[in-house]
Short mmCIF file of C-alpha atoms in Angstrom, two decimals:
data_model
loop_
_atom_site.label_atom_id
_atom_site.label_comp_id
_atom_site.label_asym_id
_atom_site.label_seq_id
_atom_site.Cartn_x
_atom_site.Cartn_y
_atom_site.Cartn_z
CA UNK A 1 25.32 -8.88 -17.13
CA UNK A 2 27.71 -9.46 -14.32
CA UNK A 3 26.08 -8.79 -10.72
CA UNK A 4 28.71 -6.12 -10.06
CA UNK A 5 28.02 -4.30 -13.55
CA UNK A 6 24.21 -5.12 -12.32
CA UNK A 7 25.12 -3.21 -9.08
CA UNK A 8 27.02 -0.31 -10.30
CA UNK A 9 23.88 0.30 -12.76
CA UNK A 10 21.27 -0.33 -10.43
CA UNK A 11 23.32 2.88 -8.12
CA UNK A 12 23.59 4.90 -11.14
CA UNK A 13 19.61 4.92 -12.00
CA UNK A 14 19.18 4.75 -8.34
CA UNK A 15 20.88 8.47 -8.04
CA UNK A 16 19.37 9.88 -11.10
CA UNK A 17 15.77 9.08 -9.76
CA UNK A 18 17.14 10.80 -6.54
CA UNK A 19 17.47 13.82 -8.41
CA UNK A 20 14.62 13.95 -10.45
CA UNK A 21 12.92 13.94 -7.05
CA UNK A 22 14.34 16.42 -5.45
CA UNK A 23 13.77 18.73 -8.05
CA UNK A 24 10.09 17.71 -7.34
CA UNK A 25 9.83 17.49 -3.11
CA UNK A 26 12.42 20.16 -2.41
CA UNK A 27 10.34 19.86 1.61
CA UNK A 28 9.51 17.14 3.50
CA UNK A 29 5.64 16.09 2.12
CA UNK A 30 3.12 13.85 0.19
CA UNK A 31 3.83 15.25 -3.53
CA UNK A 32 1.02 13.50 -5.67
CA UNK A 33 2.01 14.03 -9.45
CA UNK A 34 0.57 14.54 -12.49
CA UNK A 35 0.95 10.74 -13.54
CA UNK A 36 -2.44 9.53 -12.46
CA UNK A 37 -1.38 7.20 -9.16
CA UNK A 38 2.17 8.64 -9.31
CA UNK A 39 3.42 9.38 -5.72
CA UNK A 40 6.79 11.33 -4.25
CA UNK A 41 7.23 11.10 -0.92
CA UNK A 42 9.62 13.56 1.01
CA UNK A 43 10.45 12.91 5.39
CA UNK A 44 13.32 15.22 6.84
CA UNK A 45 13.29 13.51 10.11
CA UNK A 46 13.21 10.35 11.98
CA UNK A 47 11.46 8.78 15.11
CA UNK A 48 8.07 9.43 14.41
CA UNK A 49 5.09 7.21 13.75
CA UNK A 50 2.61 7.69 10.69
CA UNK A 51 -0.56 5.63 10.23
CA UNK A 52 -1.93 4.84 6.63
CA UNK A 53 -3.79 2.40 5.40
CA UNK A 54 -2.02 1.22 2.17
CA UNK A 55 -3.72 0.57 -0.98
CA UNK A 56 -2.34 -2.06 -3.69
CA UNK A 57 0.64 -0.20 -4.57
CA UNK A 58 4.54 -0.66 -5.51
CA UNK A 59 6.81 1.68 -3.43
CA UNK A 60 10.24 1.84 -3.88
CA UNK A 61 13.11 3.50 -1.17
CA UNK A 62 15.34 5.62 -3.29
CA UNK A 63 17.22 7.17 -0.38
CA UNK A 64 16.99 6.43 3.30
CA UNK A 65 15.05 4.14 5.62
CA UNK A 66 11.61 2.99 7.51
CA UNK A 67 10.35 0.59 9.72
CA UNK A 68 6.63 -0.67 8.93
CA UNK A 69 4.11 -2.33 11.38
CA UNK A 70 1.91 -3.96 8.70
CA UNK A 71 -0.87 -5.62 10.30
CA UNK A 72 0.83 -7.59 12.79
CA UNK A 73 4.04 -8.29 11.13
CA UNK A 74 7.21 -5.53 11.36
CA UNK A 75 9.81 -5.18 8.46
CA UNK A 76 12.29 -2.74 8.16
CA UNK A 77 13.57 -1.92 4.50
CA UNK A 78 15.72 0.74 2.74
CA UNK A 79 17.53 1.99 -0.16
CA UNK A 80 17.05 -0.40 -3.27
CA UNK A 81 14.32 -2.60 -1.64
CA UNK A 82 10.58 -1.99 -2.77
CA UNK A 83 7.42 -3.01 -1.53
CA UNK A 84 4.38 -4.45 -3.10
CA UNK A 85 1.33 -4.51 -0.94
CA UNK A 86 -1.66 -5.95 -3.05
CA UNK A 87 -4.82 -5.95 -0.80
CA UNK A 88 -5.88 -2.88 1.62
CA UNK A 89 -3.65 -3.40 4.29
CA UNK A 90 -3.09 -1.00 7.79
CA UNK A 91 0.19 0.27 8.46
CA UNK A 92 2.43 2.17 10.91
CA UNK A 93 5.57 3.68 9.76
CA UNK A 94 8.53 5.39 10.62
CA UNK A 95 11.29 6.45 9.14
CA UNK A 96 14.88 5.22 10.44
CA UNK A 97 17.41 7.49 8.26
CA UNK A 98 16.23 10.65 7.33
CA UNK A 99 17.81 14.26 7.58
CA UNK A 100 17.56 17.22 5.91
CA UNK A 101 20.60 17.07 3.63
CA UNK A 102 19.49 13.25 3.28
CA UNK A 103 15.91 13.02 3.07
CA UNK A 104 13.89 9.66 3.21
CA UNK A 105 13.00 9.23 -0.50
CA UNK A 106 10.18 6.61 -1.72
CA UNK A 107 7.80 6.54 -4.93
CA UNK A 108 4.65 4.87 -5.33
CA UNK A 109 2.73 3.61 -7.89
CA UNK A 110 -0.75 2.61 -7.37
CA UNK A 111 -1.68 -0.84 -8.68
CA UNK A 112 -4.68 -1.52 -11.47
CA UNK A 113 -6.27 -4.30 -11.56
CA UNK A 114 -7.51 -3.69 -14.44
CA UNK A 115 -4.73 -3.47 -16.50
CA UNK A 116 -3.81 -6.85 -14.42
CA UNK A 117 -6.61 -8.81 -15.18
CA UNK A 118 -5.62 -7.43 -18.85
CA UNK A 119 -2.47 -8.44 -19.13
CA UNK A 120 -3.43 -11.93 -17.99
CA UNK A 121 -6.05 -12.32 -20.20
CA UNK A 122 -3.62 -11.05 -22.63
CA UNK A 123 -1.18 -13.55 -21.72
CA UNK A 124 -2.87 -16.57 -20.74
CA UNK A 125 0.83 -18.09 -19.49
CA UNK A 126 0.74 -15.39 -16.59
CA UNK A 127 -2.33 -17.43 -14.77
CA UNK A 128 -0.45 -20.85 -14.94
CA UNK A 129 -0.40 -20.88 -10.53
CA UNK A 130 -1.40 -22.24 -7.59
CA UNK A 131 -4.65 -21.92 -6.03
CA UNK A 132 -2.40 -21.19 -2.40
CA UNK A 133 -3.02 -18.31 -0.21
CA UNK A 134 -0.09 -15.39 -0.12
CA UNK A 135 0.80 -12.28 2.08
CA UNK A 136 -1.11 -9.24 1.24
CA UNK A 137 2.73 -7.77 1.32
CA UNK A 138 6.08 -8.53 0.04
CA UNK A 139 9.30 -6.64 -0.14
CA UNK A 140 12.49 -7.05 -1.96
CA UNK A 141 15.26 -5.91 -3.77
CA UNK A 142 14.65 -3.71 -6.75
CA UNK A 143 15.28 -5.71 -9.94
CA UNK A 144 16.95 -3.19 -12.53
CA UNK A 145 13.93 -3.49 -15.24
CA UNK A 146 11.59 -2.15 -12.30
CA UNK A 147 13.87 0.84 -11.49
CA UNK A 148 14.45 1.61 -14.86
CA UNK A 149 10.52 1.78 -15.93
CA UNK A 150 10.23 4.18 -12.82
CA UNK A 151 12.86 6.23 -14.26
CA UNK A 152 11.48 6.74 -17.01
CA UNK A 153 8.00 7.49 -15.68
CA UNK A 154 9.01 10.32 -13.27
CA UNK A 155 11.47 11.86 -16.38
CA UNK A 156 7.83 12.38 -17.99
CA UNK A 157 7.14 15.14 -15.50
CA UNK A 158 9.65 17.43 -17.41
CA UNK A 159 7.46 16.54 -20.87
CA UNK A 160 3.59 17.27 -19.67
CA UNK A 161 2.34 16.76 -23.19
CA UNK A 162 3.84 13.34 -23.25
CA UNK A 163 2.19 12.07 -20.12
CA UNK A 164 -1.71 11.30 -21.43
CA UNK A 165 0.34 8.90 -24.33
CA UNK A 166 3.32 7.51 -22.67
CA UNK A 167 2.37 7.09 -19.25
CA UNK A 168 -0.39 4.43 -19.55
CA UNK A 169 2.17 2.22 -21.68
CA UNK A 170 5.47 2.41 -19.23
CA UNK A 171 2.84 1.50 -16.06
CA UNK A 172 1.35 -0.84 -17.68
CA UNK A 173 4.86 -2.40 -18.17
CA UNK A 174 5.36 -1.93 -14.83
CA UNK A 175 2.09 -4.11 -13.74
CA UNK A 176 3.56 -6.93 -16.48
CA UNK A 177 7.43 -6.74 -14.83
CA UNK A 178 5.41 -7.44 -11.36
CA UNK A 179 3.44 -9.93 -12.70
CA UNK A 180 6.60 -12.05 -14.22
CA UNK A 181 8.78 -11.07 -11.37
CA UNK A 182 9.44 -12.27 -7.42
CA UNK A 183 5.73 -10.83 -6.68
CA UNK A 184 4.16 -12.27 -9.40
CA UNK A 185 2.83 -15.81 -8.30
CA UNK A 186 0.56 -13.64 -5.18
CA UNK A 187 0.02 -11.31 -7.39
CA UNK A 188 -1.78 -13.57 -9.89
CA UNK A 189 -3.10 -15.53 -7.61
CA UNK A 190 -5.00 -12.49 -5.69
CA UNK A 191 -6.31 -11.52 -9.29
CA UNK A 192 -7.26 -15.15 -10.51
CA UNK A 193 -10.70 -16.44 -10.07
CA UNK A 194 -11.34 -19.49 -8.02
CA UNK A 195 -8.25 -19.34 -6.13
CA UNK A 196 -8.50 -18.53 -2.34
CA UNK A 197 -6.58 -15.67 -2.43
CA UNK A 198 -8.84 -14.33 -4.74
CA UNK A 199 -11.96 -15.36 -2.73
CA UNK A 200 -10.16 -13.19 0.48
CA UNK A 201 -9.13 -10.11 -2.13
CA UNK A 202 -13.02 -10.21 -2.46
CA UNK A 203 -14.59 -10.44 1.18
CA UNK A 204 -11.87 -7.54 1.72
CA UNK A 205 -13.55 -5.51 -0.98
CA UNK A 206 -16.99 -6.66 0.41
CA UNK A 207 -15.71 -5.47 3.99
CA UNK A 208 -14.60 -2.22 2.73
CA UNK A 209 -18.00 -1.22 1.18
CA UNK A 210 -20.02 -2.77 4.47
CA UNK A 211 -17.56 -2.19 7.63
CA UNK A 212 -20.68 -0.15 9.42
CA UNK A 213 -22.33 -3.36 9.47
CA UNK A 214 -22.37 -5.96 12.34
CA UNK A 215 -20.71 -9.33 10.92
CA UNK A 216 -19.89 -12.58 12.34
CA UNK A 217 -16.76 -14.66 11.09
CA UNK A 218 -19.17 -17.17 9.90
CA UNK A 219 -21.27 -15.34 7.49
CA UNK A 220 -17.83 -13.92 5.85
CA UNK A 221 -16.53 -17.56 5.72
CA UNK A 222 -19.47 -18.61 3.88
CA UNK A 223 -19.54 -15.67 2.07
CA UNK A 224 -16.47 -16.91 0.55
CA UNK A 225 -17.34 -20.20 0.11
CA UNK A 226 -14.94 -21.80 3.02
CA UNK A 227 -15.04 -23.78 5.79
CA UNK A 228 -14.87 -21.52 9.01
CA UNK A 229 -11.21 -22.31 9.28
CA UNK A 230 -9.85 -22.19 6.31
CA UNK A 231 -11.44 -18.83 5.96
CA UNK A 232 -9.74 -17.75 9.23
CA UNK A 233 -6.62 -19.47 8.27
CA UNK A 234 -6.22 -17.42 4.58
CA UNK A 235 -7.63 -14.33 5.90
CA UNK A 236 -4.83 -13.79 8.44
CA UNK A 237 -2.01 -14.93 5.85
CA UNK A 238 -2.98 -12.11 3.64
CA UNK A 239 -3.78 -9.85 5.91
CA UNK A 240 -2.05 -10.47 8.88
CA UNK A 241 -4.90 -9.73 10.97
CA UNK A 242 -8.31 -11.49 12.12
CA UNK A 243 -11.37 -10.98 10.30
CA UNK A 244 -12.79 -8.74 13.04
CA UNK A 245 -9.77 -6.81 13.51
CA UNK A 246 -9.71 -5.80 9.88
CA UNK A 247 -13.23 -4.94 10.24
CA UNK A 248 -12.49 -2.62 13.19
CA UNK A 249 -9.48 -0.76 11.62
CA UNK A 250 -11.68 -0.10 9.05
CA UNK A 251 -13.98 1.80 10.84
CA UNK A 252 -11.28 3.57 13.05
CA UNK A 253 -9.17 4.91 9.93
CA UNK A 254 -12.70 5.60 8.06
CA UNK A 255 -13.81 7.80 11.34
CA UNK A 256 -10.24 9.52 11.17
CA UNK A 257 -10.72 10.64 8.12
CA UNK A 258 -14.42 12.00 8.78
CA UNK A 259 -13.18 13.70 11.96
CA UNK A 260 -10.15 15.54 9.90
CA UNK A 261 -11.66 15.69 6.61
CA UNK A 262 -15.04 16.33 7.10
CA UNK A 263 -15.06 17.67 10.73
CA UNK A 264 -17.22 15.43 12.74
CA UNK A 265 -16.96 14.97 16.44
CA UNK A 266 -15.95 11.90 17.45
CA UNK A 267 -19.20 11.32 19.35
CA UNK A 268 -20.52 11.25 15.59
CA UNK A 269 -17.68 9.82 13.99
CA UNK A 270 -17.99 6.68 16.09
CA UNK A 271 -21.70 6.39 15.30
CA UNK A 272 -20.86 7.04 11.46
CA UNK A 273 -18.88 4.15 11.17
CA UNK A 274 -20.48 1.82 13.20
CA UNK A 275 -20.14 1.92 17.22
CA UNK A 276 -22.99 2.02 19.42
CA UNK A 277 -20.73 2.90 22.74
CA UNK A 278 -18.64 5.75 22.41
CA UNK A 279 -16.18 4.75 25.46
CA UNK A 280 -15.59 1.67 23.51
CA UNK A 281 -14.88 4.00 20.46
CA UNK A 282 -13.11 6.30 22.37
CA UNK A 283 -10.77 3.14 23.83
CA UNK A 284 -10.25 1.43 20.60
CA UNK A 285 -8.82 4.42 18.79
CA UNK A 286 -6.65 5.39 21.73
CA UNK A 287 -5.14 1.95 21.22
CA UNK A 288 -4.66 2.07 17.41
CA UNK A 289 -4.07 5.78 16.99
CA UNK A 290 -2.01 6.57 20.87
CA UNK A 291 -4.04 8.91 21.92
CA UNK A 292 -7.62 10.15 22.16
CA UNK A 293 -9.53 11.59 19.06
CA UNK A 294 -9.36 15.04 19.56
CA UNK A 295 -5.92 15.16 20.32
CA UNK A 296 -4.99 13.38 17.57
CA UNK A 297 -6.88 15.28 15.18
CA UNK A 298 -5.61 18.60 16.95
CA UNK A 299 -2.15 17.27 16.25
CA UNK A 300 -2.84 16.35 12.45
CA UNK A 301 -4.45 19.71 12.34
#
C-alpha cells in the first residue's frame, strides 16, 4: 500500500473511532467500558496538570494533544501517536489541545501479561531478543493494523452479547501486533525470563507489594541478582527514576488514594504507607502533588 493511501486510511479509521467515542463520552471524564480494561477518555480543556500512575497499557490520541512528565523524562504526543507504557510508571499530564467542540480524545487498553507470556510460548520466534534493558515507555505513530483492531473493539459496545466471545480474541491480537511491532523487542524482553529487564519488571512488582517497608538499594540489587550498579543503571532506564524515588512515589500516590478513597487523614495516611515524620510526609507530597494534602484532596473532592 502506498504511504499516502496508508495515510488517507489511517484518517479515515482515525475519524470513525472519533465518533464511536463521542457517542460514548459526550462530557469531559474517565468512561471505563464494558470491555474488561477498555478505557475512553474525554478532557474539554487545557492547562491543567493530572497525576496518575500508569499501569502497562496501550493508549492511543484519537483527537487532540498532551504533554506527559513520565518519571523524569517529558514527551509531548498527539493525534495518531500511541503510547505503550509496560511497567508501573508515575506520570503528570496535561492536555495541550482540547476544547469543547474538539475534545482531547485517547483510548486505553490495559496490557496482560498473561496473554503475553501466551502468545510467546505460543510462538517461540517472539522470544528470539536481547537480554538489554529498555524504557518502561515508548511512543509512536499508530501503525494501521493497531488502529484498526481498536476499531473494531470499541464497535463491540453497540453488540453487548458479542463482547464475552469476541473481545478476548481482537485484544489478544492486539497484545500479538505489539509484540511483532516497534514495541515489541522491550516488550518481550520485560516478559522474558533471565533478561534484566525482566529481573527490574520483577523488583517493581516486589516494590509494589512491600513499599511500607524500609529498603536499601543494596538488598533490591541483590534481590535481583545484580551488581549494585548495574541494578541502579537498568532500574533508572526503565523507569526513569532511582530506586528510592520509585519507592517513595509509591507510597505518596498509595496515601492519595487512602486519603480520597478511603478517607484517612493525612496524619494516618503517612503512617499507612510508611513515614514515621509527618512534616517529612507533609513536604514530600507538597513537592510531588503542589500542594498540601488536604488541599489537594479538597480540590479532587
Amino acid at each position: 500500500m502506498k504511504r499516502s493511501d496508508l495515510n488517507s486510511e489511517l484518517t479515515t479509521i482515525n475519524q470513525q473511532v472519533k465518533q464511536h467515542m463521542l457517542r460514548w463520552a459526550q462530557t469531559a471524564g474517565d468512561y471505563p467500558t464494558a470491555i474488561n480494561g477498555l478505557g475512553i477518555y474525554r478532557r474539554d480543556m487545557t492547562d491543567y496538570n493530572e497525576n496518575c500512575f500508569y499501569q502497562p497499557l496501550v493508549s492511543i490520541i484519537i483527537q487532540g494533544s498532551k504533554r506527559s512528565l513520565i518519571g523524569t523524562e517529558q514527551h509531548i504526543y498527539g493525534e495518531g501517536d500511541y503510547l505503550v507504557t509496560s511497567v508501573d510508571i508515575p506520570a503528570v499530564n496535561s492536555i495541550t489541545i482540547a476544547s469543547q467542540t474538539k475534545p482531547f480524545l485517547s483510548l486505553a487498553l490495559y496490557l496482560n501479561t498473561q496473554i503475553i507470556n501466551q502468545l510467546i510460548t505460543e510462538y517461540p520466534q517472539l522470544a528470539n531478543i536481547k537480554a538489554i534493558a529498555f524504557k518502561g515507555i515508548s511512543i509512536k505513530k499508530v501503525e494501521l493494523d493497531i488502529l484498526s483492531a481498536f476499531f473494531r473493539l470499541i464497535q463491540l459496545l453497540d453488540k453487548p452479547e458479542q463482547i464475552s466471545i469476541l473481545a478476548p480474541m481482537i485484544i489478544k491480537e492486539i497484545h500479538y501486533l505489539l509484540l511483532i511491532g516497534p514495541f515489541g523487542q522491550h516488550l518481550r524482553s520485560i516478559n522474558t525470563k533471565g533478561t534484566q529487564s525482566h529481573q527490574i519488571a520483577s523488583t517493581i512488582d516486589w516494590l509494589k507489594n512491600h513499599y511500607k517497608q524500609p529498603i536499601t538499594v543494596e538488598a533490591l540489587a541483590e534481590k535481583a541478582n545484580m551488581s549494585l550498579a548495574t541494578f541502579h543503571r537498568h532500574f533508572k532506564q526503565v523507569t526513569t527514576l532511582s530506586p528510592l524515588q520509585y519507592q517513595k512515589q509509591l507510597r505518596l500516590y498509595e496515601a492519595r488514594r487512602l486519603m480520597l478513597s478511603e478517607n484517612y487523614h493525612a496524619n494516618s495516611a503517612g503512617l499507612e504507607v510508611g513515614y514515621e515524620s509527618q512534616t517529612q510526609f507533609n513536604r514530600e507530597y507538597k513537592r510531588l502533588f503542589g500542594t498540601s494534602p488536604h488541599k489537594d484532596i479538597k480540590n479532587l473532592q
